[in-house]
mmCIF file of C-alpha atoms in Angstrom:
data_model
loop_
_atom_site.group_PDB
_atom_site.id
_atom_site.type_symbol
_atom_site.label_atom_id
_atom_site.label_comp_id
_atom_site.label_asym_id
_atom_site.label_seq_id
_atom_site.Cartn_x
_atom_site.Cartn_y
_atom_site.Cartn_z
ATOM 1 C CA PRO A 1 -7.832 -3.337 -5.105
ATOM 2 C CA SER A 2 -5.069 -1.581 -3.221
ATOM 3 C CA GLY A 3 -1.576 -3.054 -3.367
ATOM 4 C CA GLU A 4 -2.302 -3.925 0.102
ATOM 5 C CA SER A 5 -4.879 -6.308 -0.364
ATOM 6 C CA ARG A 6 -3.760 -7.848 -3.774
ATOM 7 C CA PRO A 7 -2.723 -11.536 -3.105
ATOM 8 C CA LEU A 8 1.090 -12.387 -4.070
ATOM 9 C CA GLY A 9 1.215 -13.519 -7.652
ATOM 10 C CA ALA A 10 -1.793 -12.147 -8.739
ATOM 11 C CA GLU A 11 -1.548 -9.610 -12.092
ATOM 12 C CA VAL A 12 -5.086 -9.684 -13.119
ATOM 13 C CA PHE A 13 -8.072 -8.121 -10.747
ATOM 14 C CA ALA A 14 -11.737 -8.015 -11.317
ATOM 15 C CA GLU A 15 -13.748 -6.357 -8.311
ATOM 16 C CA ILE A 16 -17.440 -6.110 -8.091
ATOM 17 C CA ASP A 17 -19.590 -4.210 -5.489
ATOM 18 C CA LEU A 18 -22.546 -6.524 -4.345
ATOM 19 C CA ARG A 19 -25.562 -4.527 -3.454
ATOM 20 C CA ARG A 20 -27.298 -7.031 -1.572
ATOM 21 C CA ALA A 21 -29.139 -7.169 1.975
ATOM 22 C CA VAL A 22 -25.491 -7.776 3.222
ATOM 23 C CA PRO A 23 -23.362 -5.878 0.796
ATOM 24 C CA GLY A 24 -19.670 -6.619 -0.015
ATOM 25 C CA THR A 25 -17.010 -6.455 -2.571
ATOM 26 C CA LEU A 26 -16.317 -9.837 -4.919
ATOM 27 C CA VAL A 27 -12.692 -9.579 -5.826
ATOM 28 C CA LEU A 28 -10.628 -11.943 -7.917
ATOM 29 C CA ALA A 29 -7.035 -12.164 -8.677
ATOM 30 C CA PHE A 30 -5.448 -14.260 -11.369
ATOM 31 C CA PRO A 31 -2.053 -14.390 -12.325
ATOM 32 C CA TRP A 32 -1.758 -13.913 -16.252
ATOM 33 C CA GLY A 33 -0.874 -17.725 -16.953
ATOM 34 C CA THR A 34 -3.918 -18.850 -14.754
ATOM 35 C CA LEU A 35 -6.250 -16.092 -16.863
ATOM 36 C CA THR A 36 -4.711 -17.064 -20.322
ATOM 37 C CA ALA A 37 -5.646 -20.686 -19.826
ATOM 38 C CA LEU A 38 -9.312 -19.944 -18.424
ATOM 39 C CA ALA A 39 -9.652 -17.789 -21.408
ATOM 40 C CA GLY A 40 -8.641 -20.274 -23.810
ATOM 41 C CA ARG A 41 -11.274 -22.547 -22.476
ATOM 42 C CA TYR A 42 -13.888 -19.879 -22.345
ATOM 43 C CA LEU A 43 -13.109 -18.200 -26.279
ATOM 44 C CA PRO A 44 -11.619 -21.094 -28.029
ATOM 45 C CA GLY A 45 -9.973 -19.692 -31.071
ATOM 46 C CA GLU A 46 -9.906 -16.047 -30.204
ATOM 47 C CA GLU A 47 -6.711 -13.636 -30.165
ATOM 48 C CA LEU A 48 -6.092 -13.281 -26.271
ATOM 49 C CA THR A 49 -4.853 -9.981 -26.209
ATOM 50 C CA GLU A 50 -4.657 -8.059 -22.902
ATOM 51 C CA GLU A 51 -7.955 -6.121 -23.153
ATOM 52 C CA ILE A 52 -9.600 -9.867 -24.119
ATOM 53 C CA LEU A 53 -7.800 -11.097 -20.935
ATOM 54 C CA GLU A 54 -9.222 -8.317 -18.691
ATOM 55 C CA ASP A 55 -12.491 -8.436 -19.994
ATOM 56 C CA THR A 56 -12.514 -12.335 -19.402
ATOM 57 C CA ALA A 57 -11.547 -11.537 -15.772
ATOM 58 C CA GLY A 58 -14.799 -9.375 -15.714
ATOM 59 C CA GLU A 59 -16.783 -11.726 -17.208
ATOM 60 C CA LEU A 60 -15.818 -14.384 -14.528
ATOM 61 C CA ALA A 61 -16.475 -12.389 -11.862
ATOM 62 C CA ASN A 62 -20.160 -11.522 -13.149
ATOM 63 C CA VAL A 63 -20.702 -15.435 -13.268
ATOM 64 C CA ILE A 64 -19.765 -15.810 -9.675
ATOM 65 C CA ALA A 65 -21.299 -12.973 -8.271
ATOM 66 C CA GLY A 66 -24.413 -13.823 -10.469
ATOM 67 C CA GLN A 67 -24.330 -17.383 -8.957
ATOM 68 C CA SER A 68 -23.775 -16.501 -5.149
ATOM 69 C CA LYS A 69 -27.289 -14.747 -4.543
#
């Protein structure tokens, strides 16, 4: 998302376009610390690299978008 729409304190973003009867966009914003804690629960024992954390943000967005039907 553009800098103007980013919540304060959020450092990692996941954005998904929702193509439905009423289209929209899902945007999740995470501080690194929060995303690291979530990823640690989601992927126990994994080395949490920046790439893994960004992928985790995308996966969490996919799960939420999938459940919002």
